[in-house]
PDB file of C-alpha atoms in Angstrom:
ATOM      1  CA  MET A   1     128.935 131.485  85.555  1.00 62.00           C
ATOM      2  CA  SER A   2     128.888 131.355  89.267  1.00 65.00           C
ATOM      3  CA  GLU A   3     130.871 131.268  92.445  1.00 66.00           C
ATOM      4  CA  GLY A   4     131.379 128.028  94.262  1.00 65.00           C
ATOM      5  CA  GLY A   5     133.506 127.238  97.589  1.00 57.00           C
ATOM      6  CA  SER A   6     137.072 128.768  97.817  1.00 57.00           C
ATOM      7  CA  GLY A   7     135.952 131.633  95.938  1.00 76.00           C
ATOM      8  CA  VAL A   8     136.284 129.270  92.757  1.00 91.00           C
ATOM      9  CA  GLU A   9     134.404 130.341  89.645  1.00 94.00           C
ATOM     10  CA  ILE A  10     132.097 127.847  87.905  1.00 97.00           C
ATOM     11  CA  ARG A  11     131.716 127.753  84.467  1.00 97.00           C
ATOM     12  CA  SER A  12     128.641 125.836  83.451  1.00 97.00           C
ATOM     13  CA  PHE A  13     127.879 124.463  79.792  1.00 96.00           C
ATOM     14  CA  GLU A  14     125.271 122.467  78.527  1.00 94.00           C
ATOM     15  CA  SER A  15     127.750 120.102  76.509  1.00 93.00           C
ATOM     16  CA  LEU A  16     131.233 119.842  76.116  1.00 93.00           C
ATOM     17  CA  PRO A  17     133.720 117.211  74.612  1.00 92.00           C
ATOM     18  CA  SER A  18     135.439 117.095  77.746  1.00 93.00           C
ATOM     19  CA  THR A  19     135.421 119.461  80.765  1.00 95.00           C
ATOM     20  CA  GLN A  20     139.242 118.850  81.635  1.00 94.00           C
ATOM     21  CA  ARG A  21     140.292 119.197  78.173  1.00 94.00           C
ATOM     22  CA  TRP A  22     138.313 122.706  77.985  1.00 96.00           C
ATOM     23  CA  LEU A  23     139.788 123.730  81.501  1.00 97.00           C
ATOM     24  CA  THR A  24     143.661 122.483  80.378  1.00 96.00           C
ATOM     25  CA  GLU A  25     143.374 124.368  77.193  1.00 97.00           C
ATOM     26  CA  ALA A  26     141.761 127.639  78.604  1.00 97.00           C
ATOM     27  CA  ILE A  27     144.860 127.323  81.327  1.00 97.00           C
ATOM     28  CA  ARG A  28     147.700 126.931  78.788  1.00 97.00           C
ATOM     29  CA  ARG A  29     145.937 130.083  76.577  1.00 97.00           C
ATOM     30  CA  THR A  30     145.864 132.012  80.054  1.00 96.00           C
ATOM     31  CA  GLU A  31     142.198 132.541  79.476  1.00 96.00           C
ATOM     32  CA  VAL A  32     142.080 130.952  83.211  1.00 96.00           C
ATOM     33  CA  THR A  33     144.453 132.342  85.792  1.00 95.00           C
ATOM     34  CA  GLU A  34     142.677 131.562  89.002  1.00 95.00           C
ATOM     35  CA  ALA A  35     140.809 128.580  90.591  1.00 96.00           C
ATOM     36  CA  THR A  36     138.056 127.665  88.299  1.00 97.00           C
ATOM     37  CA  ALA A  37     135.749 124.719  87.813  1.00 98.00           C
ATOM     38  CA  VAL A  38     133.953 123.565  84.672  1.00 98.00           C
ATOM     39  CA  ILE A  39     130.712 121.606  84.655  1.00 97.00           C
ATOM     40  CA  ALA A  40     128.834 120.207  81.671  1.00 96.00           C
ATOM     41  CA  GLU A  41     125.003 118.588  81.720  1.00 93.00           C
ATOM     42  CA  GLU A  42     126.628 116.223  78.962  1.00 91.00           C
ATOM     43  CA  GLN A  43     130.192 115.064  77.642  1.00 90.00           C
ATOM     44  CA  THR A  44     130.745 113.397  74.543  1.00 86.00           C
ATOM     45  CA  ASP A  45     134.516 112.817  74.488  1.00 76.00           C
ATOM     46  CA  GLY A  46     135.334 112.515  78.220  1.00 66.00           C
ATOM     47  CA  ILE A  47     138.904 111.323  79.086  1.00 64.00           C
ATOM     48  CA  GLY A  48     139.045 108.093  80.897  1.00 55.00           C
ATOM     49  CA  SER A  49     141.657 105.684  82.351  1.00 51.00           C
ATOM     50  CA  ARG A  50     143.979 104.561  79.943  1.00 44.00           C
ATOM     51  CA  GLU A  51     143.096 107.137  77.441  1.00 48.00           C
ATOM     52  CA  ASN A  52     139.589 105.353  76.870  1.00 52.00           C
ATOM     53  CA  ARG A  53     136.560 107.606  76.560  1.00 56.00           C
ATOM     54  CA  TRP A  54     134.196 108.452  79.436  1.00 55.00           C
ATOM     55  CA  ILE A  55     131.043 109.384  77.999  1.00 59.00           C
ATOM     56  CA  GLY A  56     127.896 109.557  79.945  1.00 64.00           C
ATOM     57  CA  HIS A  57     124.296 110.379  80.239  1.00 73.00           C
ATOM     58  CA  ARG A  58     122.742 113.832  81.142  1.00 84.00           C
ATOM     59  CA  GLY A  59     122.167 113.964  84.879  1.00 88.00           C
ATOM     60  CA  ASN A  60     125.618 112.332  85.711  1.00 94.00           C
ATOM     61  CA  PHE A  61     128.381 114.311  86.883  1.00 96.00           C
ATOM     62  CA  PHE A  62     131.198 115.626  84.478  1.00 96.00           C
ATOM     63  CA  ALA A  63     133.441 118.258  85.782  1.00 97.00           C
ATOM     64  CA  SER A  64     137.107 119.499  86.477  1.00 97.00           C
ATOM     65  CA  VAL A  65     138.265 121.715  88.950  1.00 98.00           C
ATOM     66  CA  ALA A  66     141.685 123.648  88.478  1.00 97.00           C
ATOM     67  CA  MET A  67     143.265 124.580  91.949  1.00 96.00           C
ATOM     68  CA  GLU A  68     146.373 126.632  92.554  1.00 95.00           C
ATOM     69  CA  GLU A  69     149.142 124.430  94.096  1.00 95.00           C
ATOM     70  CA  SER A  70     149.245 127.029  96.944  1.00 94.00           C
ATOM     71  CA  GLN A  71     145.507 126.472  97.709  1.00 95.00           C
ATOM     72  CA  LEU A  72     146.594 122.692  98.439  1.00 96.00           C
ATOM     73  CA  PRO A  73     148.209 120.661 101.282  1.00 97.00           C
ATOM     74  CA  GLU A  74     151.785 121.472 101.133  1.00 96.00           C
ATOM     75  CA  ASP A  75     152.503 117.491 101.621  1.00 97.00           C
ATOM     76  CA  LEU A  76     150.555 116.546  98.869  1.00 96.00           C
ATOM     77  CA  PRO A  77     152.811 114.827  96.198  1.00 94.00           C
ATOM     78  CA  LEU A  78     151.639 114.773  92.286  1.00 92.00           C
ATOM     79  CA  SER A  79     151.911 110.828  92.464  1.00 92.00           C
ATOM     80  CA  ALA A  80     148.952 110.973  95.098  1.00 95.00           C
ATOM     81  CA  ALA A  81     146.772 113.825  93.755  1.00 96.00           C
ATOM     82  CA  SER A  82     144.202 111.342  91.744  1.00 95.00           C
ATOM     83  CA  ILE A  83     144.000 109.198  95.021  1.00 96.00           C
ATOM     84  CA  TYR A  84     143.504 112.200  97.167  1.00 97.00           C
ATOM     85  CA  PHE A  85     140.784 113.993  95.172  1.00 98.00           C
ATOM     86  CA  ALA A  86     138.941 110.850  94.623  1.00 97.00           C
ATOM     87  CA  PHE A  87     139.219 109.941  98.320  1.00 97.00           C
ATOM     88  CA  LEU A  88     137.827 113.336  99.225  1.00 98.00           C
ATOM     89  CA  MET A  89     134.604 112.735  96.866  1.00 98.00           C
ATOM     90  CA  LYS A  90     134.396 109.305  98.375  1.00 97.00           C
ATOM     91  CA  GLN A  91     134.044 110.899 101.616  1.00 96.00           C
ATOM     92  CA  LEU A  92     131.431 113.446 100.560  1.00 96.00           C
ATOM     93  CA  LEU A  93     129.319 110.627  99.508  1.00 96.00           C
ATOM     94  CA  ALA A  94     130.028 107.979 101.874  1.00 93.00           C
ATOM     95  CA  SER A  95     126.947 108.644 104.069  1.00 92.00           C
ATOM     96  CA  GLU A  96     124.513 107.731 101.527  1.00 93.00           C
ATOM     97  CA  HIS A  97     126.664 105.372  99.710  1.00 95.00           C
ATOM     98  CA  PRO A  98     128.702 103.436 102.370  1.00 95.00           C
ATOM     99  CA  ASP A  99     129.682 100.866  99.860  1.00 95.00           C
ATOM    100  CA  LEU A 100     131.740 103.373  97.641  1.00 97.00           C
ATOM    101  CA  TRP A 101     135.409 103.111  97.725  1.00 97.00           C
ATOM    102  CA  VAL A 102     138.593 104.095  95.796  1.00 97.00           C
ATOM    103  CA  LYS A 103     140.418 101.590  93.808  1.00 95.00           C
ATOM    104  CA  TRP A 104     143.955 102.357  93.219  1.00 94.00           C
ATOM    105  CA  PRO A 105     144.856 104.758  91.804  1.00 90.00           C
ATOM    106  CA  ASN A 106     142.152 106.604  90.614  1.00 91.00           C
ATOM    107  CA  ASP A 107     138.958 104.883  90.381  1.00 95.00           C
ATOM    108  CA  LEU A 108     135.406 105.172  92.199  1.00 97.00           C
ATOM    109  CA  TYR A 109     133.692 101.754  92.852  1.00 97.00           C
ATOM    110  CA  LEU A 110     130.414 100.859  94.157  1.00 96.00           C
ATOM    111  CA  GLY A 111     130.780  97.691  95.650  1.00 94.00           C
ATOM    112  CA  GLU A 112     132.258  95.415  92.606  1.00 94.00           C
ATOM    113  CA  LYS A 113     131.718  97.811  89.855  1.00 94.00           C
ATOM    114  CA  LYS A 114     133.168 101.128  88.554  1.00 95.00           C
ATOM    115  CA  VAL A 115     130.903 104.060  88.970  1.00 95.00           C
ATOM    116  CA  GLY A 116     133.339 107.081  88.272  1.00 95.00           C
ATOM    117  CA  GLY A 117     137.050 108.038  88.263  1.00 94.00           C
ATOM    118  CA  VAL A 118     139.586 110.974  88.745  1.00 95.00           C
ATOM    119  CA  ILE A 119     142.474 112.123  86.402  1.00 94.00           C
ATOM    120  CA  THR A 120     144.713 114.796  87.458  1.00 94.00           C
ATOM    121  CA  HIS A 121     147.283 116.778  85.720  1.00 92.00           C
ATOM    122  CA  ARG A 122     149.813 119.794  86.464  1.00 94.00           C
ATOM    123  CA  ILE A 123     149.537 122.403  84.236  1.00 95.00           C
ATOM    124  CA  LYS A 124     151.624 125.470  85.038  1.00 94.00           C
ATOM    125  CA  THR A 125     150.913 126.149  88.858  1.00 95.00           C
ATOM    126  CA  PHE A 126     147.519 124.489  88.546  1.00 97.00           C
ATOM    127  CA  TYR A 127     146.437 120.795  89.710  1.00 96.00           C
ATOM    128  CA  VAL A 128     143.623 120.250  87.215  1.00 97.00           C
ATOM    129  CA  VAL A 129     141.129 117.353  88.180  1.00 97.00           C
ATOM    130  CA  GLY A 130     138.774 115.895  85.986  1.00 96.00           C
ATOM    131  CA  ILE A 131     135.831 113.883  87.730  1.00 96.00           C
ATOM    132  CA  GLY A 132     133.181 111.738  86.094  1.00 95.00           C
ATOM    133  CA  ILE A 133     130.547 109.949  88.258  1.00 96.00           C
ATOM    134  CA  ASN A 134     127.428 107.769  87.322  1.00 95.00           C
ATOM    135  CA  LEU A 135     125.056 109.582  89.188  1.00 95.00           C
ATOM    136  CA  LYS A 136     121.910 108.250  87.697  1.00 90.00           C
ATOM    137  CA  LYS A 137     122.636 106.085  84.531  1.00 85.00           C
ATOM    138  CA  SER A 138     125.343 103.767  83.696  1.00 85.00           C
ATOM    139  CA  GLU A 139     126.560 101.775  80.835  1.00 79.00           C
ATOM    140  CA  ARG A 140     126.884  98.001  80.828  1.00 78.00           C
ATOM    141  CA  LEU A 141     129.088  96.602  83.066  1.00 83.00           C
ATOM    142  CA  PHE A 142     129.450  99.845  85.281  1.00 91.00           C
ATOM    143  CA  ALA A 143     127.336 101.147  88.074  1.00 94.00           C
ATOM    144  CA  ALA A 144     125.460 104.328  89.208  1.00 94.00           C
ATOM    145  CA  LEU A 145     124.714 105.912  92.442  1.00 96.00           C
ATOM    146  CA  GLU A 146     121.007 106.340  91.541  1.00 93.00           C
ATOM    147  CA  THR A 147     121.022 109.376  93.543  1.00 93.00           C
ATOM    148  CA  GLU A 148     118.874 112.453  93.340  1.00 90.00           C
ATOM    149  CA  LEU A 149     121.284 114.682  94.030  1.00 94.00           C
ATOM    150  CA  PRO A 150     121.988 117.237  91.277  1.00 95.00           C
ATOM    151  CA  ALA A 151     125.206 117.501  89.448  1.00 96.00           C
ATOM    152  CA  ASP A 152     125.829 121.074  90.291  1.00 96.00           C
ATOM    153  CA  GLU A 153     125.131 120.753  93.954  1.00 97.00           C
ATOM    154  CA  LEU A 154     127.575 117.967  94.344  1.00 97.00           C
ATOM    155  CA  LEU A 155     130.148 120.290  92.476  1.00 98.00           C
ATOM    156  CA  ARG A 156     129.349 123.076  95.138  1.00 97.00           C
ATOM    157  CA  ARG A 157     129.624 120.795  98.190  1.00 97.00           C
ATOM    158  CA  TYR A 158     132.743 119.110  96.690  1.00 97.00           C
ATOM    159  CA  LEU A 159     134.363 122.776  96.412  1.00 97.00           C
ATOM    160  CA  ALA A 160     133.087 123.653  99.861  1.00 96.00           C
ATOM    161  CA  LEU A 161     135.272 120.559 101.038  1.00 95.00           C
ATOM    162  CA  LEU A 162     138.271 122.043  99.286  1.00 96.00           C
ATOM    163  CA  GLU A 163     138.114 125.498 101.412  1.00 94.00           C
ATOM    164  CA  ASP A 164     140.031 123.679 103.996  1.00 94.00           C
ATOM    165  CA  PRO A 165     141.527 120.637 102.391  1.00 95.00           C
ATOM    166  CA  PRO A 166     142.896 117.988 104.695  1.00 97.00           C
ATOM    167  CA  ASP A 167     146.420 117.214 104.747  1.00 97.00           C
ATOM    168  CA  TRP A 168     147.739 114.316 102.511  1.00 97.00           C
ATOM    169  CA  LYS A 169     149.054 112.455 105.560  1.00 97.00           C
ATOM    170  CA  ASP A 170     145.675 112.629 107.306  1.00 97.00           C
ATOM    171  CA  THR A 171     143.940 111.167 104.107  1.00 97.00           C
ATOM    172  CA  PHE A 172     146.338 108.619 103.314  1.00 97.00           C
ATOM    173  CA  ARG A 173     145.906 107.268 106.850  1.00 96.00           C
ATOM    174  CA  GLU A 174     142.151 106.546 106.156  1.00 96.00           C
ATOM    175  CA  TYR A 175     142.922 105.514 102.505  1.00 96.00           C
ATOM    176  CA  ARG A 176     145.512 102.870 103.474  1.00 95.00           C
ATOM    177  CA  LEU A 177     142.770 101.165 105.371  1.00 94.00           C
ATOM    178  CA  GLU A 178     140.636 100.409 102.290  1.00 94.00           C
ATOM    179  CA  PHE A 179     143.596  99.734  99.992  1.00 95.00           C
ATOM    180  CA  ASP A 180     143.437  96.120 100.569  1.00 93.00           C
ATOM    181  CA  ILE A 181     140.164  96.135  98.487  1.00 95.00           C
ATOM    182  CA  SER A 182     142.008  96.882  95.509  1.00 94.00           C
ATOM    183  CA  ARG A 183     144.185  93.794  95.737  1.00 92.00           C
ATOM    184  CA  ARG A 184     141.291  91.731  94.879  1.00 91.00           C
ATOM    185  CA  PHE A 185     140.879  93.849  91.398  1.00 89.00           C
ATOM    186  CA  GLY A 186     144.593  94.720  90.368  1.00 86.00           C
ATOM    187  CA  ALA A 187     145.093  97.523  88.097  1.00 86.00           C
ATOM    188  CA  HIS A 188     146.541  98.478  84.592  1.00 81.00           C
ATOM    189  CA  ILE A 189     149.958  99.876  84.917  1.00 79.00           C
ATOM    190  CA  ASP A 190     151.784 101.333  81.627  1.00 75.00           C
ATOM    191  CA  GLY A 191     149.090  99.229  79.366  1.00 77.00           C
ATOM    192  CA  GLU A 192     149.694  96.154  81.476  1.00 82.00           C
ATOM    193  CA  PHE A 193     147.509  94.373  83.900  1.00 86.00           C
ATOM    194  CA  ARG A 194     149.323  93.755  87.237  1.00 86.00           C
ATOM    195  CA  SER A 195     148.167  91.763  90.212  1.00 89.00           C
ATOM    196  CA  LEU A 196     148.193  94.023  93.531  1.00 91.00           C
ATOM    197  CA  GLN A 197     148.046  90.819  95.769  1.00 91.00           C
ATOM    198  CA  ASN A 198     151.631  91.325  97.182  1.00 91.00           C
ATOM    199  CA  ALA A 199     151.560  95.268  96.604  1.00 93.00           C
ATOM    200  CA  GLN A 200     152.829  97.563  99.121  1.00 94.00           C
ATOM    201  CA  LEU A 201     151.260 101.012  99.293  1.00 95.00           C
ATOM    202  CA  MET A 202     154.077 103.650  99.941  1.00 95.00           C
ATOM    203  CA  GLU A 203     153.341 107.107 101.550  1.00 95.00           C
ATOM    204  CA  ASP A 204     153.507 109.085  98.395  1.00 95.00           C
ATOM    205  CA  GLY A 205     150.796 107.119  96.933  1.00 94.00           C
ATOM    206  CA  SER A 206     152.762 104.794  94.571  1.00 94.00           C
ATOM    207  CA  ILE A 207     152.925 100.928  95.255  1.00 94.00           C
ATOM    208  CA  VAL A 208     155.815  98.426  95.307  1.00 94.00           C
ATOM    209  CA  VAL A 209     155.106  95.069  93.480  1.00 90.00           C
ATOM    210  CA  ASP A 210     157.937  92.449  93.520  1.00 86.00           C
ATOM    211  CA  GLY A 211     160.473  95.412  94.354  1.00 89.00           C
ATOM    212  CA  GLU A 212     159.302  97.279  91.659  1.00 89.00           C
ATOM    213  CA  ARG A 213     157.863 101.052  92.366  1.00 91.00           C
ATOM    214  CA  MET A 214     154.999 101.853  90.345  1.00 87.00           C
ATOM    215  CA  VAL A 215     153.420 105.453  89.974  1.00 82.00           C
ATOM    216  CA  SER A 216     150.307 106.114  88.169  1.00 69.00           C
ATOM    217  CA  LEU A 217     150.367 109.843  87.244  1.00 57.00           C
ATOM    218  CA  ARG A 218     146.858 110.293  86.077  1.00 57.00           C
TER     219      ARG A 218
END
């Protein structure tokens, strides 16, 4: 165990089925009672979008962070949490990877291909953020950043960024500028693929399509 930014305790494992599942269950059992991050060299049964599995190679990034709600911006709505945490990661990596962007509501894309994703849950007083990123290798149809940045160093930099997290309104102001890219890809919502061509992005991170408000709480 070690300490990262914001005084967050880091627990490192060689292999876990899912860092997010481990952290979520530890919070529910009250084994984790303060801000904590979990990182694994290998993840064998990770949680991906739409209940898919996110399994990756060693050297990639498999981590989850539990932050107390009081440590996060007061204006951050739960419906925007995954966008918020994904966009902070994108900003952290943007200098080396200018083609990295956030596809609504929780995917990290490098150009035309998915390179990672963020899933957020609220457990008790915590926001639990699971992040998977292909740093070095990827499966077919996906992409990798092909960076030499070690996963544990990326986690420390991310936690340092969370020491003084920006307000949601400031993050949203920047995110909405790249939302138009998502329109070309669409999104799966409640198990159904929906076009985002005419979607309107709302300030709480939800979208309105044909008069219907849609929220992705993942």
